[in-house]
Coordinates of C-alpha atoms and ligand atoms in Angstrom, one line a residue:
X1 CA -1.7 1.6 -17.8
X2 CA -0.7 0.8 -21.4
X3 CA -1.1 -2.9 -20.8
X4 CA -4.4 -2.3 -19.0
X5 CA -5.8 -0.2 -21.9
X6 CA -4.6 -2.9 -24.3
X7 CA -6.3 -5.8 -22.6
X8 CA -9.3 -4.3 -20.7
X9 CA -11.9 -5.2 -23.3
X10 CA -10.7 -8.7 -24.0
X11 CA -13.4 -11.2 -23.5
X12 CA -12.7 -13.6 -20.7
X13 CA -9.4 -11.9 -19.7
X14 CA -8.6 -12.4 -16.0
X15 CA -7.2 -9.1 -14.7
X16 CA -4.5 -9.5 -12.0
X17 CA -2.9 -6.1 -12.6
X18 CA -4.8 -3.7 -10.3
X19 CA -4.0 -3.2 -6.7
X20 CA -7.4 -4.1 -5.4
X21 CA -9.6 -7.1 -4.7
X22 CA -12.7 -8.2 -6.6
X23 CA -15.2 -8.0 -3.7
X24 CA -17.7 -5.1 -3.4
X25 CA -17.9 -2.9 -0.3
X26 CA -20.1 -4.6 2.3
X27 CA -23.6 -3.3 2.6
X28 CA -23.3 -2.4 6.3
X29 CA -20.7 0.3 5.2
X30 CA -22.7 1.8 2.4
X31 CA -25.9 1.7 4.4
X32 CA -24.2 4.1 6.9
X33 CA -23.4 6.5 4.0
X34 CA -26.9 6.4 2.6
X35 CA -28.4 6.9 6.1
X36 CA -26.2 9.9 6.6
X37 CA -27.3 11.4 3.3
X38 CA -30.9 10.8 4.1
X39 CA -30.3 12.5 7.5
X40 CA -29.1 15.6 5.6
X41 CA -25.4 15.4 6.4
X42 CA -24.5 17.3 3.2
X43 CA -23.0 20.5 4.6
X44 CA -19.4 21.6 5.1
X45 CA -17.8 19.7 7.9
X46 CA -14.7 19.5 10.0
X47 CA -11.6 19.9 7.9
X48 CA -9.6 17.3 9.9
X49 CA -12.4 14.8 10.0
X50 CA -15.6 14.4 12.1
X51 CA -14.8 13.8 15.8
X52 CA -16.4 10.3 16.0
X53 CA -14.4 9.0 13.1
X54 CA -11.1 10.4 14.6
X55 CA -12.1 8.7 17.9
X56 CA -12.9 5.5 16.1
X57 CA -9.5 5.5 14.4
X58 CA -7.7 6.0 17.7
X59 CA -9.7 3.1 19.2
X60 CA -9.0 0.9 16.2
X61 CA -5.3 1.4 16.4
X62 CA -5.2 0.9 20.1
X63 CA -6.8 -2.5 19.5
X64 CA -4.3 -3.3 16.7
X65 CA -1.1 -2.2 18.4
X66 CA -1.9 -2.4 22.1
X67 CA -0.8 1.1 23.0
X68 CA -2.6 4.4 23.5
X69 CA -3.5 6.6 20.6
X70 CA -5.4 9.9 20.7
X71 CA -8.0 11.2 18.2
X72 CA -6.0 14.4 17.6
X73 CA -3.2 12.4 15.9
X74 CA -5.6 11.3 13.1
X75 CA -6.5 13.5 10.1
X76 CA -9.1 12.2 7.7
X77 CA -8.1 12.4 4.0
X78 CA -9.4 11.5 0.5
X79 CA -7.7 8.1 0.5
X80 CA -4.2 7.0 1.2
X81 CA -2.9 8.8 -1.9
X82 CA -4.1 12.2 -0.5
X83 CA -2.5 11.3 2.9
X84 CA 0.8 10.7 1.1
X85 CA 0.5 14.0 -0.9
X86 CA -0.2 15.9 2.3
X87 CA 2.8 14.2 4.0
X88 CA 5.0 15.4 1.2
X89 CA 3.5 18.9 1.3
X90 CA 4.3 19.1 5.0
X91 CA 7.9 18.0 4.7
X92 CA 9.5 18.8 1.3
X93 CA 9.7 21.5 -1.3
X94 CA 12.1 22.6 -4.1
X95 CA 15.7 21.5 -3.5
X96 CA 14.9 18.8 -0.9
X97 CA 15.5 15.2 -1.5
X98 CA 13.3 12.2 -0.8
X99 CA 14.9 8.8 -0.4
X100 CA 12.8 5.8 -1.6
X101 CA 13.3 2.0 -1.7
X102 CA 12.7 0.4 -5.1
X103 CA 10.8 -1.4 -6.4
X104 CA 8.3 1.2 -5.3
X105 CA 4.7 2.1 -5.9
X106 CA 5.1 4.9 -8.4
X107 CA 2.9 7.5 -6.7
X108 CA 5.5 8.1 -3.9
X109 CA 7.8 9.5 -6.6
X110 CA 5.0 11.5 -8.2
X111 CA 3.9 13.1 -5.0
X112 CA 7.5 14.2 -4.2
X113 CA 8.1 15.5 -7.7
X114 CA 4.9 17.7 -7.5
X115 CA 6.5 19.3 -4.5
X116 CA 9.7 20.1 -6.5
X117 CA 11.7 17.6 -4.5
X118 CA 14.3 15.3 -6.1
X119 CA 14.4 11.5 -5.7
X120 CA 17.0 9.1 -4.7
X121 CA 16.2 5.4 -5.0
X122 CA 17.9 2.7 -3.0
X123 CA 17.3 -0.7 -4.6
X124 CA 16.2 -3.7 -2.6
X125 CA 18.3 -6.8 -3.4
X126 CA 16.5 -9.8 -4.9
X127 CA 18.2 -13.1 -4.1
X128 CA 17.6 -16.6 -2.6
X129 CA 15.7 -15.2 0.4
X130 CA 13.5 -12.9 -1.7
X131 CA 13.7 -9.1 -1.4
X132 CA 16.1 -7.7 1.2
X133 CA 17.3 -4.2 2.3
X134 CA 20.9 -3.3 2.8
X135 CA 20.5 -0.8 5.6
X136 CA 24.0 0.7 5.1
X137 CA 23.2 1.4 1.5
X138 CA 20.0 3.2 2.6
X139 CA 21.9 5.3 5.2
X140 CA 24.8 6.1 2.8
X141 CA 22.2 7.3 0.3
X142 CA 21.1 10.1 2.6
X143 CA 22.9 13.3 2.1
X144 CA 22.6 16.9 3.2
X145 CA 19.5 17.5 1.0
X146 CA 17.6 14.5 2.2
X147 CA 14.6 15.5 4.2
X148 CA 12.4 12.4 4.0
X149 CA 12.6 8.6 3.9
X150 CA 9.7 6.8 2.5
X151 CA 9.3 3.4 4.1
X152 CA 6.5 1.3 2.6
X153 CA 6.3 -2.0 4.6
X154 CA 4.8 -4.4 3.6
X155 CA 5.6 -3.0 0.2
X156 CA 3.7 -2.7 -3.0
X157 CA 4.8 -4.4 -5.4
X158 CA 7.5 -6.5 -3.8
X159 CA 5.8 -7.6 -0.6
X160 CA 9.1 -6.8 1.2
X161 CA 8.4 -6.5 4.9
X162 CA 10.8 -4.8 7.2
X163 CA 11.7 -6.6 10.4
X164 CA 11.2 -4.8 13.7
X165 CA 15.0 -4.6 14.0
X166 CA 15.3 -2.9 10.6
X167 CA 12.5 -0.4 11.5
X168 CA 14.2 0.4 14.8
X169 CA 17.5 1.1 13.0
X170 CA 15.8 3.3 10.4
X171 CA 14.0 5.2 13.2
X172 CA 17.2 5.7 15.1
X173 CA 19.0 6.9 12.0
X174 CA 16.1 9.3 11.2
X175 CA 16.2 10.7 14.7
X176 CA 20.0 11.3 14.6
X177 CA 19.7 13.1 11.2
X178 CA 16.4 15.0 11.9
X179 CA 14.7 13.3 8.9
X180 CA 11.0 12.7 8.5
X181 CA 9.7 9.2 7.8
X182 CA 6.7 8.8 5.6
X183 CA 5.5 5.4 6.7
X184 CA 3.1 3.6 4.4
X185 CA 1.9 0.6 6.3
X186 CA -1.4 0.2 4.5
X187 CA -0.8 -3.5 4.0
X188 CA 0.2 -4.0 7.6
X189 CA -2.7 -6.5 8.3
X190 CA -1.9 -8.5 5.2
X191 CA 0.9 -10.4 6.9
X192 CA 1.6 -14.1 6.6
X193 CA 4.7 -14.8 8.6
X194 CA 3.9 -18.2 10.0
X195 CA 6.7 -18.0 12.6
X196 CA 5.3 -14.9 14.1
X197 CA 2.7 -14.6 16.9
X198 CA 1.8 -11.2 15.6
X199 CA -1.3 -10.6 13.6
X200 CA 0.2 -7.7 11.7
X201 CA 3.6 -6.8 10.2
X202 CA 6.2 -5.1 12.3
X203 CA 5.3 -1.4 12.6
X204 CA 6.8 1.9 13.5
X205 CA 3.6 2.2 15.6
X206 CA 5.1 0.1 18.4
X207 CA 8.6 1.6 18.2
X208 CA 7.9 5.3 18.1
X209 CA 7.7 8.0 20.7
X210 CA 5.0 10.7 20.4
X211 CA 7.5 13.4 19.3
X212 CA 9.0 11.3 16.5
X213 CA 8.9 12.8 13.0
X214 CA 6.8 10.0 11.4
X215 CA 3.8 10.6 9.2
X216 CA 1.7 7.5 8.6
X217 CA -0.4 7.3 5.4
X218 CA -3.4 5.0 5.8
X219 CA -6.5 4.0 3.9
X220 CA -9.9 2.3 4.1
X221 CA -9.3 1.0 0.5
X222 CA -7.8 -2.4 1.0
X223 CA -9.1 -3.8 4.3
X224 CA -12.7 -2.8 3.6
X225 CA -12.9 -3.1 -0.2
X226 CA -13.4 0.7 -0.5
X227 CA -10.9 1.7 -3.2
X228 CA -13.5 3.7 -5.1
X229 CA -14.6 5.7 -2.0
X230 CA -11.4 7.6 -1.6
X231 CA -11.3 7.6 2.1
X232 CA -8.1 7.4 4.2
X233 CA -6.2 9.2 6.9
X234 CA -2.9 10.7 7.8
X235 CA -1.6 10.1 11.3
X236 CA 1.1 12.3 12.7
X237 CA 2.1 14.4 15.8
X238 CA -1.0 16.2 17.2
X239 CA 1.1 19.4 17.3
X240 CA 0.8 19.5 13.5
X241 CA -3.0 19.8 13.7
X242 CA -3.3 23.4 12.7
X243 CA -0.9 23.2 9.8
X244 CA -2.6 20.0 8.5
X245 CA -5.9 21.7 8.8
X246 CA -4.7 24.6 6.6
X247 CA -3.4 22.2 4.0
X248 CA -6.6 20.2 3.9
X249 CA -8.5 23.5 3.7
X250 CA -6.6 24.5 0.5
X251 CA -6.5 20.9 -1.0
X252 CA -9.9 19.5 -0.6
X253 CA -11.7 21.3 2.3
X254 CA -12.3 18.0 3.9
X255 CA -14.1 14.7 3.2
X256 CA -17.8 14.4 2.8
X257 CA -19.5 13.6 6.1
X258 CA -21.5 10.8 4.7
X259 CA -18.3 9.1 3.6
X260 CA -16.9 9.5 7.0
X261 CA -19.9 7.8 8.5
X262 CA -19.1 4.9 6.2
X263 CA -15.6 4.9 7.7
X264 CA -17.0 4.6 11.2
X265 CA -19.2 1.7 10.1
X266 CA -16.2 0.0 8.5
X267 CA -14.2 0.2 11.8
X268 CA -17.1 -0.5 14.2
X269 CA -19.3 -2.9 12.3
X270 CA -17.2 -4.6 9.6
X271 CA -14.2 -6.1 11.3
X272 CA -15.3 -9.6 10.2
X273 CA -15.3 -8.4 6.6
X274 CA -11.7 -7.0 7.0
X275 CA -10.6 -10.3 8.4
X276 CA -12.3 -12.1 5.5
X277 CA -10.2 -9.9 3.1
X278 CA -7.1 -11.0 4.9
X279 CA -8.1 -14.7 4.7
X280 CA -9.0 -14.3 1.1
X281 CA -5.5 -12.9 0.3
X282 CA -3.9 -15.7 2.3
X283 CA -5.8 -18.3 0.3
X284 CA -5.0 -16.5 -3.0
X285 CA -1.3 -16.3 -2.0
X286 CA -1.2 -20.2 -1.7
X287 CA -2.8 -20.6 -5.2
X288 CA -0.4 -18.2 -6.9
X289 CA 2.7 -19.4 -5.1
X290 CA 2.0 -23.1 -5.8
X291 CA 2.1 -22.4 -9.5
X292 CA 5.1 -20.0 -9.4
X293 CA 7.1 -22.5 -7.2
X294 CA 6.8 -25.2 -9.9
X295 CA 8.9 -23.3 -12.5
X296 CA 12.6 -23.3 -12.1
X297 CA 12.9 -20.3 -14.5
X298 CA 10.6 -18.2 -12.3
X299 CA 12.5 -16.2 -9.7
X300 CA 10.2 -15.9 -6.8
X301 CA 10.2 -16.2 -3.0
X302 CA 7.1 -15.8 -0.9
X303 CA 7.2 -12.4 0.7
X304 CA 5.7 -12.0 4.2
X305 CA 3.3 -9.2 3.4
X306 CA 0.9 -7.3 1.1
X307 CA -1.2 -9.1 -1.5
X308 CA 1.1 -9.2 -4.5
X309 CA 3.5 -11.8 -6.1
X310 CA 6.4 -10.0 -7.8
X311 CA 8.6 -12.3 -9.8
X312 CA 10.8 -12.5 -12.9
X313 CA 11.0 -15.1 -15.6
X314 CA 14.4 -16.1 -17.0
X315 CA 14.6 -15.1 -20.7
X316 CA 11.7 -12.6 -20.4
X317 CA 13.3 -9.5 -19.2
X318 CA 11.2 -7.0 -21.1
X319 CA 8.2 -7.0 -18.8
X320 CA 6.2 -4.6 -21.0
X321 CA 6.5 -6.8 -24.1
X322 CA 5.8 -10.0 -22.1
X323 CA 2.8 -8.4 -20.4
X324 CA 1.3 -7.6 -23.8
X325 CA 2.0 -11.2 -25.0
X326 CA 0.3 -12.6 -21.9
X327 CA -2.8 -10.7 -22.8
X328 CA -2.8 -12.1 -26.3
X329 CA -1.5 -15.6 -25.6
X330 CA -2.9 -16.5 -22.2
X331 CA -5.7 -14.0 -21.7
X332 CA -4.4 -12.8 -18.3
X333 CA -3.5 -9.3 -17.3
X334 CA -0.3 -8.8 -15.2
X335 CA 1.3 -5.5 -14.2
X336 CA 4.7 -5.1 -15.9
X337 CA 7.5 -4.3 -13.4
X338 CA 8.7 -1.4 -15.5
X339 CA 6.0 0.7 -13.8
X340 CA 7.7 0.3 -10.4
X341 CA 11.0 2.1 -10.7
X342 CA 14.7 1.1 -11.0
X343 CA 15.5 -2.6 -10.6
X344 CA 11.9 -3.7 -11.3
X345 CA 12.0 -3.7 -15.1
X346 CA 12.2 -7.5 -15.5
X347 CA 9.5 -8.3 -13.0
X348 CA 5.8 -9.0 -13.1
X349 CA 3.1 -8.2 -10.5
X350 CA 0.1 -10.4 -9.7
X351 CA -2.5 -9.2 -7.3
X352 CA -3.9 -12.2 -5.4
X353 CA -6.8 -10.6 -3.4
X354 CA -9.2 -12.4 -5.7
X355 CA -11.7 -15.3 -5.8
X356 CA -9.9 -18.7 -5.6
X357 CA -11.7 -19.9 -8.7
X358 CA -10.6 -17.0 -10.9
X359 CA -7.1 -17.2 -9.5
X360 CA -6.8 -20.9 -10.1
X361 CA -7.9 -20.5 -13.7
X362 CA -5.5 -17.6 -14.2
X363 CA -2.6 -19.5 -12.8
X364 CA -3.4 -22.5 -14.9
X365 CA -3.3 -20.2 -18.0
X366 CA 0.0 -18.8 -16.8
X367 CA 1.4 -22.3 -16.1
X368 CA 0.4 -23.5 -19.6
X369 CA 2.1 -20.4 -21.1
X370 CA 5.3 -20.9 -19.2
X371 CA 5.4 -24.6 -20.2
X372 CA 5.0 -23.6 -23.8
X373 CA 8.0 -21.2 -23.5
X374 CA 10.1 -24.0 -22.0
X375 CA 9.1 -26.6 -24.6
Ligands
PLP401 C1 1.6 1.3 -1.1 C2 0.3 2.0 -1.3 N1 0.1 3.1 -0.6 C3 -1.1 3.8 -0.8 C4 -2.0 3.4 -1.7 C5 -3.2 4.3 -1.9 O1 -4.4 3.9 -1.5 P1 -5.7 4.7 -1.8 O2 -6.6 3.9 -2.6 O3 -6.3 4.8 -0.4 O4 -5.4 6.0 -2.3 C6 -1.8 2.3 -2.5 C7 -2.8 1.8 -3.5 O5 -2.6 0.9 -4.2 C8 -0.6 1.6 -2.3 O6 -0.3 0.4 -2.9

C-alpha cells in the first residue's frame, strides 16, 4: 500500500502491483444487473443467495470438475474475501491456531487474527525448481491447538501449485486430525502446466468426499473481471447451511439480488470472456518470463498457476526500498514481497493479467533498470 500510494499519481507509471487485470467487466454481465434493477429487484433477498445463482454455481462446477455438485453446497458472499472471513468465523476462535503456507496473501492472516486465532507459518522452499512444499514440515507444524489449514493453490503471490498427490496427502492428514481445510482455489483456472491434459489446477474438488471438512472460498473477481463488484461464494458441506445463514445474516444480510443476476450472467453468458482472461494471462506470462529469464541475477522459475511472477534480484533484498526505486527510476509499480509474510521479504510481485503492449513496455523498463544495476 505504501508503494502504491507513493507511485499512484506518477505520470506514465505502469502499475503491475494490484491483483487484478486491466479489462473492464463485460457488458453482458452489467446489463444483467441493470435489467434486474429496472425490474425492481431491490428488496431483501435470500441470505444464502438466490436459488438460480446457487443452481448455476453447481452446474458450473459440474462442468469444470466432472462430478456432481448440489446447489445447497453454495453460499453467495460479498467476494472471495468475505467467503474467507466466513470460513474463519465457522472454524476458529480465541485460542485456536491456523496454519498457513508462506509466502501468503496477507488477508488470510488478517481474517484469522480478527477471530482471535493465532498463526503458524510454514515456509515454502524456493530453489532450482521454483517454490516447493515440504509436506513433513507442514504436518509437523500442526499441534494440539491447530484447527485449520489454509491451502491456497495456485497461490498468490508465489504461483505455487500443489500436485494432486500433495493435496491428497494434506486431505488425509486433515481427516486423521479432524482439521478443517480452507481451500482457496480462486486461481484454479489460471493454470499453465503444458504437460497436463487438465484445463485447471489439481483441486480438492476431485479428491473430497461430501462429508470432508473443506470450505472453499471462491470469487467472480478474477475470471470475469469483477473485482469491484464484491461477489463470490463459499462452498462447504450442505449440513452447514443454517449456521452459514445465521453468519451471513449478522455479517451482511446477503448480497444484492441485482449483483447476483450479474453472477448468473457471468456463468451462463460470459464463458468466452473467462477463457479470454485465461488466454490473456498466458500471453502475459510469456512476456514477463522472457525478460526475467534473461537475467542471471534474477531468481525465478515459471510457476504453474495464478497470474503473478514472484522473483528476487540478487543484491536487492530490501524489497520495499527497491520497489520505491523502481517507481522513481523505471516508472513501474511492483508489489514488494515484504507484504506477503515470512520468507517473502526479498521478493517482488508482478501481476501479468494485462495488455501485451503495456506489459512489454513495463518489462523493457525493468530490463533496462536491471542492466543499469549490473553495469
Ligand atoms: C488468494 C486470494 N484469495 C482471495 C482473494 C479475494 O478476492 P475477492 O476480490 O473476491 O475478495 C484474492 C484477491 O486478490 C486472492 O488473491
